[in-house]
């Protein structure tokens, strides 16, 4: 399993504690949590979005949904 170098650098610089867990391929973040034997709120998922400035990476717990309208209002 891989982690984005940008995300890995951010987590290390912010001194977040995290653990990489290997798991088989899955079709959704909640399925990944299940196959990795990790609670859904303890697994992060990255959602790649595009706006006028370029690409964005939104990282949220796997049991969250990204509210695009709310995110757009914030950005």
PDB file of N, CA and C in Angstrom:
ATOM      1  N   UNK A   1       0.851  -1.173   0.000  1.00  0.00           N
ATOM      2  CA  UNK A   1       0.000   0.000   0.000  1.00  0.00           C
ATOM      3  C   UNK A   1       0.890   1.227   0.000  1.00  0.00           C
ATOM      4  N   UNK A   2       0.496   2.230  -0.713  1.00  0.00           N
ATOM      5  CA  UNK A   2       1.291   3.450  -0.819  1.00  0.00           C
ATOM      6  C   UNK A   2       0.572   4.612  -0.162  1.00  0.00           C
ATOM      7  N   UNK A   3       1.361   5.591   0.210  1.00  0.00           N
ATOM      8  CA  UNK A   3       0.818   6.839   0.731  1.00  0.00           C
ATOM      9  C   UNK A   3       1.456   7.961  -0.088  1.00  0.00           C
ATOM     10  N   UNK A   4       0.679   8.947  -0.423  1.00  0.00           N
ATOM     11  CA  UNK A   4       1.194  10.095  -1.173  1.00  0.00           C
ATOM     12  C   UNK A   4       2.370  10.711  -0.419  1.00  0.00           C
ATOM     13  N   UNK A   5       3.430  11.013  -1.141  1.00  0.00           N
ATOM     14  CA  UNK A   5       4.606  11.645  -0.512  1.00  0.00           C
ATOM     15  C   UNK A   5       4.231  12.992   0.105  1.00  0.00           C
ATOM     16  N   UNK A   6       3.342  13.733  -0.550  1.00  0.00           N
ATOM     17  CA  UNK A   6       2.905  15.022  -0.023  1.00  0.00           C
ATOM     18  C   UNK A   6       2.157  14.834   1.288  1.00  0.00           C
ATOM     19  N   UNK A   7       1.254  13.866   1.330  1.00  0.00           N
ATOM     20  CA  UNK A   7       0.496  13.597   2.550  1.00  0.00           C
ATOM     21  C   UNK A   7       1.427  13.088   3.646  1.00  0.00           C
ATOM     22  N   UNK A   8       2.331  12.190   3.294  1.00  0.00           N
ATOM     23  CA  UNK A   8       3.265  11.654   4.278  1.00  0.00           C
ATOM     24  C   UNK A   8       4.122  12.776   4.877  1.00  0.00           C
ATOM     25  N   UNK A   9       4.599  13.675   4.036  1.00  0.00           N
ATOM     26  CA  UNK A   9       5.404  14.797   4.506  1.00  0.00           C
ATOM     27  C   UNK A   9       4.590  15.701   5.432  1.00  0.00           C
ATOM     28  N   UNK A  10       3.347  15.982   5.041  1.00  0.00           N
ATOM     29  CA  UNK A  10       2.475  16.828   5.862  1.00  0.00           C
ATOM     30  C   UNK A  10       2.251  16.200   7.235  1.00  0.00           C
ATOM     31  N   UNK A  11       1.935  14.912   7.264  1.00  0.00           N
ATOM     32  CA  UNK A  11       1.667  14.233   8.537  1.00  0.00           C
ATOM     33  C   UNK A  11       2.901  14.227   9.430  1.00  0.00           C
ATOM     34  N   UNK A  12       4.061  13.998   8.825  1.00  0.00           N
ATOM     35  CA  UNK A  12       5.300  13.992   9.608  1.00  0.00           C
ATOM     36  C   UNK A  12       5.626  15.387  10.135  1.00  0.00           C
ATOM     37  N   UNK A  13       5.498  16.406   9.298  1.00  0.00           N
ATOM     38  CA  UNK A  13       5.791  17.775   9.727  1.00  0.00           C
ATOM     39  C   UNK A  13       4.834  18.248  10.812  1.00  0.00           C
ATOM     40  N   UNK A  14       3.589  17.797  10.757  1.00  0.00           N
ATOM     41  CA  UNK A  14       2.588  18.174  11.758  1.00  0.00           C
ATOM     42  C   UNK A  14       2.652  17.270  12.995  1.00  0.00           C
ATOM     43  N   UNK A  15       3.557  16.293  12.964  1.00  0.00           N
ATOM     44  CA  UNK A  15       3.752  15.341  14.060  1.00  0.00           C
ATOM     45  C   UNK A  15       2.480  14.559  14.393  1.00  0.00           C
ATOM     46  N   UNK A  16       1.710  14.213  13.342  1.00  0.00           N
ATOM     47  CA  UNK A  16       0.562  13.328  13.519  1.00  0.00           C
ATOM     48  C   UNK A  16       1.075  11.907  13.660  1.00  0.00           C
ATOM     49  N   UNK A  17       0.435  11.151  14.508  1.00  0.00           N
ATOM     50  CA  UNK A  17       0.796   9.743  14.655  1.00  0.00           C
ATOM     51  C   UNK A  17      -0.155   8.921  13.801  1.00  0.00           C
ATOM     52  N   UNK A  18       0.395   8.088  12.942  1.00  0.00           N
ATOM     53  CA  UNK A  18      -0.415   7.252  12.081  1.00  0.00           C
ATOM     54  C   UNK A  18       0.301   5.935  11.855  1.00  0.00           C
ATOM     55  N   UNK A  19      -0.437   4.985  11.335  1.00  0.00           N
ATOM     56  CA  UNK A  19       0.109   3.661  11.068  1.00  0.00           C
ATOM     57  C   UNK A  19      -0.394   3.215   9.707  1.00  0.00           C
ATOM     58  N   UNK A  20       0.503   2.704   8.869  1.00  0.00           N
ATOM     59  CA  UNK A  20       0.101   2.137   7.584  1.00  0.00           C
ATOM     60  C   UNK A  20      -0.272   0.674   7.812  1.00  0.00           C
ATOM     61  N   UNK A  21      -1.414   0.280   7.268  1.00  0.00           N
ATOM     62  CA  UNK A  21      -1.907  -1.092   7.419  1.00  0.00           C
ATOM     63  C   UNK A  21      -2.113  -1.674   6.031  1.00  0.00           C
ATOM     64  N   UNK A  22      -1.450  -2.780   5.749  1.00  0.00           N
ATOM     65  CA  UNK A  22      -1.648  -3.463   4.466  1.00  0.00           C
ATOM     66  C   UNK A  22      -3.016  -4.130   4.440  1.00  0.00           C
ATOM     67  N   UNK A  23      -3.633  -4.150   3.261  1.00  0.00           N
ATOM     68  CA  UNK A  23      -4.945  -4.756   3.110  1.00  0.00           C
ATOM     69  C   UNK A  23      -5.126  -5.139   1.651  1.00  0.00           C
ATOM     70  N   UNK A  24      -6.019  -6.086   1.390  1.00  0.00           N
ATOM     71  CA  UNK A  24      -6.293  -6.432  -0.007  1.00  0.00           C
ATOM     72  C   UNK A  24      -7.070  -5.307  -0.690  1.00  0.00           C
ATOM     73  N   UNK A  25      -7.046  -5.322  -2.027  1.00  0.00           N
ATOM     74  CA  UNK A  25      -7.789  -4.325  -2.795  1.00  0.00           C
ATOM     75  C   UNK A  25      -9.265  -4.385  -2.419  1.00  0.00           C
ATOM     76  N   UNK A  26      -9.901  -3.218  -2.370  1.00  0.00           N
ATOM     77  CA  UNK A  26     -11.329  -3.159  -2.050  1.00  0.00           C
ATOM     78  C   UNK A  26     -11.991  -2.090  -2.903  1.00  0.00           C
ATOM     79  N   UNK A  27     -13.307  -2.097  -2.904  1.00  0.00           N
ATOM     80  CA  UNK A  27     -14.055  -1.192  -3.763  1.00  0.00           C
ATOM     81  C   UNK A  27     -14.483   0.101  -3.118  1.00  0.00           C
ATOM     82  N   UNK A  28     -14.339   0.216  -1.807  1.00  0.00           N
ATOM     83  CA  UNK A  28     -14.748   1.432  -1.111  1.00  0.00           C
ATOM     84  C   UNK A  28     -13.913   1.580   0.151  1.00  0.00           C
ATOM     85  N   UNK A  29     -13.926   2.779   0.702  1.00  0.00           N
ATOM     86  CA  UNK A  29     -13.144   3.018   1.913  1.00  0.00           C
ATOM     87  C   UNK A  29     -13.685   2.230   3.102  1.00  0.00           C
ATOM     88  N   UNK A  30     -14.988   2.090   3.195  1.00  0.00           N
ATOM     89  CA  UNK A  30     -15.550   1.311   4.300  1.00  0.00           C
ATOM     90  C   UNK A  30     -15.217  -0.167   4.151  1.00  0.00           C
ATOM     91  N   UNK A  31     -15.180  -0.655   2.925  1.00  0.00           N
ATOM     92  CA  UNK A  31     -14.765  -2.048   2.686  1.00  0.00           C
ATOM     93  C   UNK A  31     -13.290  -2.211   3.049  1.00  0.00           C
ATOM     94  N   UNK A  32     -12.477  -1.206   2.744  1.00  0.00           N
ATOM     95  CA  UNK A  32     -11.068  -1.240   3.123  1.00  0.00           C
ATOM     96  C   UNK A  32     -10.929  -1.327   4.638  1.00  0.00           C
ATOM     97  N   UNK A  33     -11.679  -0.515   5.355  1.00  0.00           N
ATOM     98  CA  UNK A  33     -11.642  -0.553   6.818  1.00  0.00           C
ATOM     99  C   UNK A  33     -11.996  -1.942   7.325  1.00  0.00           C
ATOM    100  N   UNK A  34     -13.017  -2.527   6.738  1.00  0.00           N
ATOM    101  CA  UNK A  34     -13.449  -3.862   7.161  1.00  0.00           C
ATOM    102  C   UNK A  34     -12.360  -4.906   6.899  1.00  0.00           C
ATOM    103  N   UNK A  35     -11.789  -4.905   5.690  1.00  0.00           N
ATOM    104  CA  UNK A  35     -10.780  -5.915   5.364  1.00  0.00           C
ATOM    105  C   UNK A  35      -9.480  -5.697   6.130  1.00  0.00           C
ATOM    106  N   UNK A  36      -9.214  -4.453   6.542  1.00  0.00           N
ATOM    107  CA  UNK A  36      -8.014  -4.155   7.315  1.00  0.00           C
ATOM    108  C   UNK A  36      -8.250  -4.303   8.820  1.00  0.00           C
ATOM    109  N   UNK A  37      -9.496  -4.607   9.194  1.00  0.00           N
ATOM    110  CA  UNK A  37      -9.875  -4.764  10.604  1.00  0.00           C
ATOM    111  C   UNK A  37      -9.587  -3.479  11.394  1.00  0.00           C
ATOM    112  N   UNK A  38     -10.027  -2.370  10.799  1.00  0.00           N
ATOM    113  CA  UNK A  38      -9.838  -1.042  11.391  1.00  0.00           C
ATOM    114  C   UNK A  38     -11.203  -0.360  11.433  1.00  0.00           C
ATOM    115  N   UNK A  39     -11.552   0.314  12.532  1.00  0.00           N
ATOM    116  CA  UNK A  39     -12.821   1.056  12.552  1.00  0.00           C
ATOM    117  C   UNK A  39     -12.844   2.114  11.448  1.00  0.00           C
ATOM    118  N   UNK A  40     -14.001   2.346  10.863  1.00  0.00           N
ATOM    119  CA  UNK A  40     -14.128   3.300   9.770  1.00  0.00           C
ATOM    120  C   UNK A  40     -13.656   4.691  10.112  1.00  0.00           C
ATOM    121  N   UNK A  41     -13.859   5.109  11.365  1.00  0.00           N
ATOM    122  CA  UNK A  41     -13.443   6.457  11.749  1.00  0.00           C
ATOM    123  C   UNK A  41     -11.952   6.539  12.079  1.00  0.00           C
ATOM    124  N   UNK A  42     -11.261   5.402  12.030  1.00  0.00           N
ATOM    125  CA  UNK A  42      -9.817   5.386  12.282  1.00  0.00           C
ATOM    126  C   UNK A  42      -9.015   5.240  10.991  1.00  0.00           C
ATOM    127  N   UNK A  43      -9.701   5.152   9.871  1.00  0.00           N
ATOM    128  CA  UNK A  43      -9.048   5.003   8.569  1.00  0.00           C
ATOM    129  C   UNK A  43      -9.263   6.272   7.765  1.00  0.00           C
ATOM    130  N   UNK A  44      -8.195   6.809   7.218  1.00  0.00           N
ATOM    131  CA  UNK A  44      -8.305   8.028   6.410  1.00  0.00           C
ATOM    132  C   UNK A  44      -8.429   7.669   4.938  1.00  0.00           C
ATOM    133  N   UNK A  45      -9.212   8.474   4.224  1.00  0.00           N
ATOM    134  CA  UNK A  45      -9.290   8.320   2.772  1.00  0.00           C
ATOM    135  C   UNK A  45      -8.983   9.659   2.137  1.00  0.00           C
ATOM    136  N   UNK A  46      -8.343   9.600   1.007  1.00  0.00           N
ATOM    137  CA  UNK A  46      -8.044  10.816   0.260  1.00  0.00           C
ATOM    138  C   UNK A  46      -9.002  10.949  -0.909  1.00  0.00           C
ATOM    139  N   UNK A  47      -9.531  12.136  -1.079  1.00  0.00           N
ATOM    140  CA  UNK A  47     -10.436  12.436  -2.182  1.00  0.00           C
ATOM    141  C   UNK A  47      -9.778  13.536  -3.009  1.00  0.00           C
ATOM    142  N   UNK A  48      -9.497  13.245  -4.264  1.00  0.00           N
ATOM    143  CA  UNK A  48      -8.843  14.216  -5.136  1.00  0.00           C
ATOM    144  C   UNK A  48      -9.908  15.019  -5.868  1.00  0.00           C
ATOM    145  N   UNK A  49      -9.788  16.337  -5.773  1.00  0.00           N
ATOM    146  CA  UNK A  49     -10.738  17.249  -6.406  1.00  0.00           C
ATOM    147  C   UNK A  49      -9.976  18.231  -7.288  1.00  0.00           C
ATOM    148  N   UNK A  50     -10.672  18.825  -8.227  1.00  0.00           N
ATOM    149  CA  UNK A  50     -10.070  19.831  -9.100  1.00  0.00           C
ATOM    150  C   UNK A  50     -10.892  21.105  -9.004  1.00  0.00           C
ATOM    151  N   UNK A  51     -10.187  22.238  -8.889  1.00  0.00           N
ATOM    152  CA  UNK A  51     -10.860  23.529  -8.956  1.00  0.00           C
ATOM    153  C   UNK A  51     -10.074  24.429  -9.902  1.00  0.00           C
ATOM    154  N   UNK A  52     -10.403  25.708  -9.936  1.00  0.00           N
ATOM    155  CA  UNK A  52      -9.736  26.631 -10.854  1.00  0.00           C
ATOM    156  C   UNK A  52      -8.241  26.754 -10.590  1.00  0.00           C
ATOM    157  N   UNK A  53      -7.825  26.497  -9.347  1.00  0.00           N
ATOM    158  CA  UNK A  53      -6.408  26.610  -8.988  1.00  0.00           C
ATOM    159  C   UNK A  53      -5.630  25.326  -9.265  1.00  0.00           C
ATOM    160  N   UNK A  54      -6.320  24.231  -9.500  1.00  0.00           N
ATOM    161  CA  UNK A  54      -5.640  22.956  -9.756  1.00  0.00           C
ATOM    162  C   UNK A  54      -6.251  21.830  -8.958  1.00  0.00           C
ATOM    163  N   UNK A  55      -5.405  20.883  -8.577  1.00  0.00           N
ATOM    164  CA  UNK A  55      -5.863  19.708  -7.848  1.00  0.00           C
ATOM    165  C   UNK A  55      -5.783  19.946  -6.346  1.00  0.00           C
ATOM    166  N   UNK A  56      -6.727  19.362  -5.631  1.00  0.00           N
ATOM    167  CA  UNK A  56      -6.775  19.420  -4.171  1.00  0.00           C
ATOM    168  C   UNK A  56      -6.864  18.003  -3.642  1.00  0.00           C
ATOM    169  N   UNK A  57      -6.260  17.753  -2.496  1.00  0.00           N
ATOM    170  CA  UNK A  57      -6.405  16.473  -1.823  1.00  0.00           C
ATOM    171  C   UNK A  57      -7.113  16.717  -0.508  1.00  0.00           C
ATOM    172  N   UNK A  58      -8.291  16.149  -0.368  1.00  0.00           N
ATOM    173  CA  UNK A  58      -9.067  16.247   0.861  1.00  0.00           C
ATOM    174  C   UNK A  58      -8.909  14.909   1.575  1.00  0.00           C
ATOM    175  N   UNK A  59      -8.473  14.942   2.824  1.00  0.00           N
ATOM    176  CA  UNK A  59      -8.289  13.716   3.600  1.00  0.00           C
ATOM    177  C   UNK A  59      -9.278  13.737   4.754  1.00  0.00           C
ATOM    178  N   UNK A  60     -10.123  12.721   4.808  1.00  0.00           N
ATOM    179  CA  UNK A  60     -11.168  12.630   5.823  1.00  0.00           C
ATOM    180  C   UNK A  60     -11.245  11.194   6.334  1.00  0.00           C
ATOM    181  N   UNK A  61     -11.862  10.984   7.507  1.00  0.00           N
ATOM    182  CA  UNK A  61     -12.088   9.612   7.948  1.00  0.00           C
ATOM    183  C   UNK A  61     -12.927   8.864   6.909  1.00  0.00           C
ATOM    184  N   UNK A  62     -12.705   7.571   6.800  1.00  0.00           N
ATOM    185  CA  UNK A  62     -13.356   6.803   5.732  1.00  0.00           C
ATOM    186  C   UNK A  62     -14.872   6.761   5.858  1.00  0.00           C
ATOM    187  N   UNK A  63     -15.409   7.022   7.041  1.00  0.00           N
ATOM    188  CA  UNK A  63     -16.868   6.995   7.190  1.00  0.00           C
ATOM    189  C   UNK A  63     -17.494   8.373   6.957  1.00  0.00           C
ATOM    190  N   UNK A  64     -16.712   9.344   6.497  1.00  0.00           N
ATOM    191  CA  UNK A  64     -17.215  10.676   6.172  1.00  0.00           C
ATOM    192  C   UNK A  64     -17.518  10.778   4.676  1.00  0.00           C
ATOM    193  N   UNK A  65     -18.366  11.711   4.342  1.00  0.00           N
ATOM    194  CA  UNK A  65     -18.633  12.077   2.959  1.00  0.00           C
ATOM    195  C   UNK A  65     -18.185  13.525   2.789  1.00  0.00           C
ATOM    196  N   UNK A  66     -17.576  13.834   1.672  1.00  0.00           N
ATOM    197  CA  UNK A  66     -17.153  15.205   1.406  1.00  0.00           C
ATOM    198  C   UNK A  66     -18.359  15.968   0.869  1.00  0.00           C
ATOM    199  N   UNK A  67     -18.745  17.009   1.587  1.00  0.00           N
ATOM    200  CA  UNK A  67     -19.853  17.868   1.164  1.00  0.00           C
ATOM    201  C   UNK A  67     -19.274  18.923   0.220  1.00  0.00           C
ATOM    202  N   UNK A  68     -19.415  18.691  -1.075  1.00  0.00           N
ATOM    203  CA  UNK A  68     -18.769  19.552  -2.063  1.00  0.00           C
ATOM    204  C   UNK A  68     -19.230  20.994  -1.991  1.00  0.00           C
ATOM    205  N   UNK A  69     -20.516  21.229  -1.776  1.00  0.00           N
ATOM    206  CA  UNK A  69     -21.018  22.619  -1.696  1.00  0.00           C
ATOM    207  C   UNK A  69     -20.420  23.342  -0.494  1.00  0.00           C
ATOM    208  N   UNK A  70     -20.353  22.663   0.638  1.00  0.00           N
ATOM    209  CA  UNK A  70     -19.784  23.283   1.847  1.00  0.00           C
ATOM    210  C   UNK A  70     -18.290  23.539   1.669  1.00  0.00           C
ATOM    211  N   UNK A  71     -17.582  22.580   1.077  1.00  0.00           N
ATOM    212  CA  UNK A  71     -16.155  22.761   0.825  1.00  0.00           C
ATOM    213  C   UNK A  71     -15.917  23.917  -0.144  1.00  0.00           C
ATOM    214  N   UNK A  72     -16.728  23.988  -1.174  1.00  0.00           N
ATOM    215  CA  UNK A  72     -16.615  25.078  -2.148  1.00  0.00           C
ATOM    216  C   UNK A  72     -16.804  26.433  -1.464  1.00  0.00           C
ATOM    217  N   UNK A  73     -17.753  26.521  -0.555  1.00  0.00           N
ATOM    218  CA  UNK A  73     -17.996  27.780   0.159  1.00  0.00           C
ATOM    219  C   UNK A  73     -16.794  28.160   1.033  1.00  0.00           C
ATOM    220  N   UNK A  74     -16.144  27.165   1.613  1.00  0.00           N
ATOM    221  CA  UNK A  74     -14.969  27.434   2.445  1.00  0.00           C
ATOM    222  C   UNK A  74     -13.768  27.866   1.637  1.00  0.00           C
ATOM    223  N   UNK A  75     -13.645  27.314   0.448  1.00  0.00           N
ATOM    224  CA  UNK A  75     -12.476  27.612  -0.380  1.00  0.00           C
ATOM    225  C   UNK A  75     -12.713  28.831  -1.245  1.00  0.00           C
TER     226      UNK A  75
END
